[in-house]
Amino acid sequence: MPYAVWIELSDPDPPGSDDLVHARRPALVLELIEAGGSVEGPVLDPDDDEDFTAEEPVALLDVRVLTYPEGARVGLAVGAVDLPAALAVGLGLARYLSGTPELFGWRLESISGAKLDAPLEPDVWLPSVEDDRPRFPVAEHLPRELQEPAAQYLLAAAAADVNDPAGRGPWRVDAADLVAGSVEHPWGRELVAALGGLLVAACRAEGVRHPLVGRGGGDTALAQALLDAVRADHDDPGTGVDHDGLRGHLLLDEFATAHDLQWTRVDPDADPDLAEERRRAQLRALLWAGLRCLATMGRDGLAAAESPWVWLADLDSDDVAAVVDHFADRDAEETAEAEEEAEALLYGATQAHLLVRLALLHPELLAADRITAAHNDLMISTEPLQHLGFHALTSLGSAALDRAALPDHAVPAARTVRSALRAVDAEEDEALDDLYAAIERLLPARGVANRDRQAQTTAFLDLVTAMAGGGEDAARVARELLAFPAELASIVADLPDGGRAEHTLRLRVLAAAASLDPAVAGEVAADLPALRSKDPRDEPALHAEATTWWARAVRAFGDAPELVAKAVEGCPEPGASLLRRITAPSPLDDLPTATAAVAVVQAISALGITAQEPYLPHEIIVG
């Protein structure tokens, strides 16, 4: 009768992290079982509680072996007269294995058995117990010429994370995760090997010597000591070695010896578990000190670099592989393309915001020459205008459309959206989709700039004007659009830095208004969400931002009194009064935030228009 017997054996003295020993164990156990031949063992006779030896031979039908660092699990398919006889085989095998020189001292931890009905397939009685854990970490299979630049990349990305943990880009690496994972072979070896050369190269490239960065883990005093050692070596290289990698290795080795951080040294007399924990603690301490030094010396370069590859290439180190230059060129090119696409998105959304705001509050300015460019820009792509118009129509509602005094050319547009807008107000299913489809028919997303498309855009904007009626509803919708400019224009997901998209686009809308008219600019400034925010940090931040804008304006026009005097003539209050005090120190300190913001933006608008520099407000406000 076939039975399955499973025995668990433990090794009282596991071999630590020796991968070769672990890989050899399954074959070793199988060889020992084969060498032992048929095994008979004592079983408990239920009649007299006496040990006896099974008289019938026992057949081993199948064997499975799974080993791990702390022991092994052995499965036997046994042909025996009954379960006690099968268990006797397991007990005998455990005693046999623990008595061999190779496995001497191993202990039996558990034994279990069960009847087998039939083989799983011919000659296969037991399920597979193969360990799905790899014998070696995947990274170990990479050649060193890939491991080394990968380690340099990880260090650079983690150093950037130390400097700016909140500004995580797609390539940033969590420094704490890197240090914690460094104990996994081969990364401890590779990270430390790469660290020394990077410290030497980063110190050579250091422009301003910043104090040690306060962020990051580990011992601050240890990190400061390493920073001092690296800078001292740069100022007075005592090794006489020119190669960054070798020089860094010598520097780190001397530092590790002086601070008891020789993490690769093994004490043969120490307890293996305690020695391993001490080794890992030393490695973590050394890496944290190195990362904080790297973050300090690379503070300016890491912040400006498009990616870690670019920063590594800019170090111009003989310890950085040539393949890094390829990756750096690729990242720089991709970043430039992404920035161009983001700029196009932001520019189009800015023009759409300006046109909708004018349609809501200042329709008389839609015919002004100064907005012709904005109007024409939307002739090629009207997607932002579609989204902003969708919000304006749904916010104003069908009642506003019913009472609107429509110009003749806007009647077809009203007819197109009326039924869908009423369905939205009635909260009918798919009404929002139907309304957006109607707006798309009015404003085709893309096409050639021509007179027909201009007429379509004009009719839609005039429809918005008629529905708004210039009252409080129009002002409310304008404030809503400024509160979430990127979200309502549906461009957040397409920007590389979506987290700051709202603020960035809001400043662009403010600058666009300032390039058009001081009064309009002042109204946009008065609608800034920070002036209505419940967050106590927002209003002081806006006041500080307005102070920065004013400082830039003073630097540009403080020595041009005649131009300033002309700007005063075309500037409303409180901007005119601020312009008269352009040479006064800190004129914003005694002004409430709302007054200061409006005054500064009005003044900048008047200066730009007077100087005939339409891009000046963007340079000052957006930067």
PDB file of C-alpha atoms in Angstrom, residues 74-213:
ATOM      1  CA  VAL A  74      12.070  15.344   2.369  1.00  0.00           C
ATOM      2  CA  GLY A  75       9.079  13.567   0.877  1.00  0.00           C
ATOM      3  CA  LEU A  76       8.906   9.794   0.396  1.00  0.00           C
ATOM      4  CA  ALA A  77       6.357   7.672  -1.416  1.00  0.00           C
ATOM      5  CA  VAL A  78       6.621   4.395   0.493  1.00  0.00           C
ATOM      6  CA  GLY A  79       5.180   1.018  -0.340  1.00  0.00           C
ATOM      7  CA  ALA A  80       4.469  -0.478   3.107  1.00  0.00           C
ATOM      8  CA  VAL A  81       1.974  -2.727   4.861  1.00  0.00           C
ATOM      9  CA  ASP A  82       0.424   0.149   6.819  1.00  0.00           C
ATOM     10  CA  LEU A  83       0.961   3.745   7.918  1.00  0.00           C
ATOM     11  CA  PRO A  84       3.085   2.899  11.014  1.00  0.00           C
ATOM     12  CA  ALA A  85       5.441   0.941   8.783  1.00  0.00           C
ATOM     13  CA  ALA A  86       5.667   3.872   6.367  1.00  0.00           C
ATOM     14  CA  LEU A  87       6.366   6.302   9.215  1.00  0.00           C
ATOM     15  CA  ALA A  88       9.063   3.945  10.415  1.00  0.00           C
ATOM     16  CA  VAL A  89      10.796   4.463   7.089  1.00  0.00           C
ATOM     17  CA  GLY A  90      10.741   8.226   7.620  1.00  0.00           C
ATOM     18  CA  LEU A  91      12.122   7.895  11.145  1.00  0.00           C
ATOM     19  CA  GLY A  92      14.834   5.567   9.984  1.00  0.00           C
ATOM     20  CA  LEU A  93      15.782   7.857   7.105  1.00  0.00           C
ATOM     21  CA  ALA A  94      15.996  10.853   9.446  1.00  0.00           C
ATOM     22  CA  ARG A  95      18.326   8.936  11.784  1.00  0.00           C
ATOM     23  CA  TYR A  96      20.378   7.742   8.850  1.00  0.00           C
ATOM     24  CA  LEU A  97      20.803  11.218   7.331  1.00  0.00           C
ATOM     25  CA  SER A  98      21.677  12.861  10.648  1.00  0.00           C
ATOM     26  CA  GLY A  99      24.355  10.249  11.177  1.00  0.00           C
ATOM     27  CA  THR A 100      26.160  10.805   7.881  1.00  0.00           C
ATOM     28  CA  PRO A 101      29.312  12.923   7.949  1.00  0.00           C
ATOM     29  CA  GLU A 102      27.776  15.403   5.522  1.00  0.00           C
ATOM     30  CA  LEU A 103      24.639  16.060   7.616  1.00  0.00           C
ATOM     31  CA  PHE A 104      25.919  15.100  11.045  1.00  0.00           C
ATOM     32  CA  GLY A 105      23.908  16.654  13.852  1.00  0.00           C
ATOM     33  CA  TRP A 106      20.786  17.456  11.826  1.00  0.00           C
ATOM     34  CA  ARG A 107      17.597  17.107  13.859  1.00  0.00           C
ATOM     35  CA  LEU A 108      14.179  15.728  13.023  1.00  0.00           C
ATOM     36  CA  GLU A 109      11.613  18.474  13.601  1.00  0.00           C
ATOM     37  CA  SER A 110       8.413  16.798  12.374  1.00  0.00           C
ATOM     38  CA  ILE A 111       7.054  13.794  10.501  1.00  0.00           C
ATOM     39  CA  SER A 112       3.693  13.213   8.881  1.00  0.00           C
ATOM     40  CA  GLY A 113       2.100  10.582   6.664  1.00  0.00           C
ATOM     41  CA  ALA A 114      -0.965   9.941   4.551  1.00  0.00           C
ATOM     42  CA  LYS A 115      -2.313   7.207   2.302  1.00  0.00           C
ATOM     43  CA  LEU A 116      -1.860   7.590  -1.442  1.00  0.00           C
ATOM     44  CA  ASP A 117      -4.659   6.410  -3.725  1.00  0.00           C
ATOM     45  CA  ALA A 118      -2.899   6.496  -7.084  1.00  0.00           C
ATOM     46  CA  PRO A 119       0.130   8.057  -8.801  1.00  0.00           C
ATOM     47  CA  LEU A 120      -0.241  11.584 -10.118  1.00  0.00           C
ATOM     48  CA  GLU A 121       1.155  10.273 -13.389  1.00  0.00           C
ATOM     49  CA  PRO A 122       3.147   7.163 -14.274  1.00  0.00           C
ATOM     50  CA  ASP A 123       5.916   6.648 -11.684  1.00  0.00           C
ATOM     51  CA  VAL A 124       5.157  10.032 -10.071  1.00  0.00           C
ATOM     52  CA  TRP A 125       3.533   9.783  -6.625  1.00  0.00           C
ATOM     53  CA  LEU A 126       4.462  13.075  -4.963  1.00  0.00           C
ATOM     54  CA  PRO A 127       3.896  16.702  -6.017  1.00  0.00           C
ATOM     55  CA  SER A 128       6.842  18.880  -6.895  1.00  0.00           C
ATOM     56  CA  VAL A 129       8.493  20.679  -4.009  1.00  0.00           C
ATOM     57  CA  GLU A 130      10.997  22.665  -6.040  1.00  0.00           C
ATOM     58  CA  ASP A 131      11.855  25.974  -4.457  1.00  0.00           C
ATOM     59  CA  ASP A 132      10.822  28.916  -6.637  1.00  0.00           C
ATOM     60  CA  ARG A 133      13.471  31.092  -5.027  1.00  0.00           C
ATOM     61  CA  PRO A 134      16.464  31.772  -7.311  1.00  0.00           C
ATOM     62  CA  ARG A 135      19.828  30.395  -6.367  1.00  0.00           C
ATOM     63  CA  PHE A 136      21.364  33.764  -7.164  1.00  0.00           C
ATOM     64  CA  PRO A 137      19.846  37.277  -7.247  1.00  0.00           C
ATOM     65  CA  VAL A 138      18.894  38.251 -10.774  1.00  0.00           C
ATOM     66  CA  ALA A 139      21.305  41.201 -10.769  1.00  0.00           C
ATOM     67  CA  GLU A 140      24.192  38.799 -10.175  1.00  0.00           C
ATOM     68  CA  HIS A 141      23.718  37.461 -13.703  1.00  0.00           C
ATOM     69  CA  LEU A 142      24.412  40.900 -15.204  1.00  0.00           C
ATOM     70  CA  PRO A 143      27.990  41.550 -16.322  1.00  0.00           C
ATOM     71  CA  ARG A 144      30.006  43.960 -14.222  1.00  0.00           C
ATOM     72  CA  GLU A 145      29.997  46.555 -17.018  1.00  0.00           C
ATOM     73  CA  LEU A 146      26.221  46.835 -16.446  1.00  0.00           C
ATOM     74  CA  GLN A 147      26.246  46.466 -12.661  1.00  0.00           C
ATOM     75  CA  GLU A 148      28.700  49.323 -12.188  1.00  0.00           C
ATOM     76  CA  PRO A 149      26.795  52.063 -14.102  1.00  0.00           C
ATOM     77  CA  ALA A 150      23.552  50.764 -12.594  1.00  0.00           C
ATOM     78  CA  ALA A 151      24.996  51.264  -9.109  1.00  0.00           C
ATOM     79  CA  GLN A 152      26.150  54.766 -10.038  1.00  0.00           C
ATOM     80  CA  TYR A 153      22.668  55.568 -11.365  1.00  0.00           C
ATOM     81  CA  LEU A 154      21.026  54.327  -8.149  1.00  0.00           C
ATOM     82  CA  LEU A 155      23.346  56.424  -5.992  1.00  0.00           C
ATOM     83  CA  ALA A 156      22.785  59.565  -8.046  1.00  0.00           C
ATOM     84  CA  ALA A 157      19.008  59.102  -8.067  1.00  0.00           C
ATOM     85  CA  ALA A 158      18.945  58.446  -4.323  1.00  0.00           C
ATOM     86  CA  ALA A 159      21.098  61.521  -3.649  1.00  0.00           C
ATOM     87  CA  ALA A 160      18.561  63.591  -5.607  1.00  0.00           C
ATOM     88  CA  ASP A 161      15.855  62.091  -3.401  1.00  0.00           C
ATOM     89  CA  VAL A 162      17.738  63.155  -0.266  1.00  0.00           C
ATOM     90  CA  ASN A 163      17.856  66.723  -1.545  1.00  0.00           C
ATOM     91  CA  ASP A 164      14.245  66.890  -2.677  1.00  0.00           C
ATOM     92  CA  PRO A 165      12.115  64.026  -1.298  1.00  0.00           C
ATOM     93  CA  ALA A 166       8.851  65.791  -2.191  1.00  0.00           C
ATOM     94  CA  GLY A 167       9.751  66.417  -5.830  1.00  0.00           C
ATOM     95  CA  ARG A 168       9.899  62.828  -6.974  1.00  0.00           C
ATOM     96  CA  GLY A 169      10.231  62.480 -10.713  1.00  0.00           C
ATOM     97  CA  PRO A 170       9.938  59.251 -12.675  1.00  0.00           C
ATOM     98  CA  TRP A 171      13.619  58.487 -12.160  1.00  0.00           C
ATOM     99  CA  ARG A 172      14.039  59.259  -8.484  1.00  0.00           C
ATOM    100  CA  VAL A 173      14.988  56.410  -6.130  1.00  0.00           C
ATOM    101  CA  ASP A 174      13.892  56.394  -2.491  1.00  0.00           C
ATOM    102  CA  ALA A 175      17.148  56.712  -0.564  1.00  0.00           C
ATOM    103  CA  ALA A 176      15.856  54.759   2.434  1.00  0.00           C
ATOM    104  CA  ASP A 177      14.768  51.899   0.176  1.00  0.00           C
ATOM    105  CA  LEU A 178      18.147  51.814  -1.522  1.00  0.00           C
ATOM    106  CA  VAL A 179      20.035  51.646   1.766  1.00  0.00           C
ATOM    107  CA  ALA A 180      17.702  48.976   3.143  1.00  0.00           C
ATOM    108  CA  GLY A 181      17.995  46.897  -0.026  1.00  0.00           C
ATOM    109  CA  SER A 182      21.761  47.218  -0.259  1.00  0.00           C
ATOM    110  CA  VAL A 183      22.203  44.059   1.836  1.00  0.00           C
ATOM    111  CA  GLU A 184      20.958  42.057  -1.168  1.00  0.00           C
ATOM    112  CA  HIS A 185      23.879  40.680  -3.107  1.00  0.00           C
ATOM    113  CA  PRO A 186      25.483  42.082  -5.248  1.00  0.00           C
ATOM    114  CA  TRP A 187      24.263  45.604  -4.553  1.00  0.00           C
ATOM    115  CA  GLY A 188      26.219  46.190  -1.366  1.00  0.00           C
ATOM    116  CA  ARG A 189      29.447  45.419  -3.192  1.00  0.00           C
ATOM    117  CA  GLU A 190      28.530  47.464  -6.268  1.00  0.00           C
ATOM    118  CA  LEU A 191      27.138  50.495  -4.437  1.00  0.00           C
ATOM    119  CA  VAL A 192      30.178  50.862  -2.194  1.00  0.00           C
ATOM    120  CA  ALA A 193      32.500  50.312  -5.158  1.00  0.00           C
ATOM    121  CA  ALA A 194      30.746  53.066  -7.101  1.00  0.00           C
ATOM    122  CA  LEU A 195      30.418  55.437  -4.145  1.00  0.00           C
ATOM    123  CA  GLY A 196      34.079  56.311  -3.731  1.00  0.00           C
ATOM    124  CA  GLY A 197      34.653  57.405  -7.327  1.00  0.00           C
ATOM    125  CA  LEU A 198      31.424  59.439  -7.362  1.00  0.00           C
ATOM    126  CA  LEU A 199      32.405  61.269  -4.180  1.00  0.00           C
ATOM    127  CA  VAL A 200      35.750  62.240  -5.672  1.00  0.00           C
ATOM    128  CA  ALA A 201      34.182  63.378  -8.966  1.00  0.00           C
ATOM    129  CA  ALA A 202      31.298  65.231  -7.263  1.00  0.00           C
ATOM    130  CA  CYS A 203      33.724  67.134  -5.045  1.00  0.00           C
ATOM    131  CA  ARG A 204      35.786  68.168  -8.074  1.00  0.00           C
ATOM    132  CA  ALA A 205      32.615  69.423  -9.806  1.00  0.00           C
ATOM    133  CA  GLU A 206      31.361  71.213  -6.703  1.00  0.00           C
ATOM    134  CA  GLY A 207      30.907  74.936  -7.311  1.00  0.00           C
ATOM    135  CA  VAL A 208      29.570  76.240  -4.020  1.00  0.00           C
ATOM    136  CA  ARG A 209      30.496  74.245  -0.938  1.00  0.00           C
ATOM    137  CA  HIS A 210      27.158  73.839   0.786  1.00  0.00           C
ATOM    138  CA  PRO A 211      26.874  72.652   4.377  1.00  0.00           C
ATOM    139  CA  LEU A 212      25.908  69.016   4.933  1.00  0.00           C
ATOM    140  CA  VAL A 213      22.316  68.364   3.912  1.00  0.00           C
TER     141      VAL A 213
END
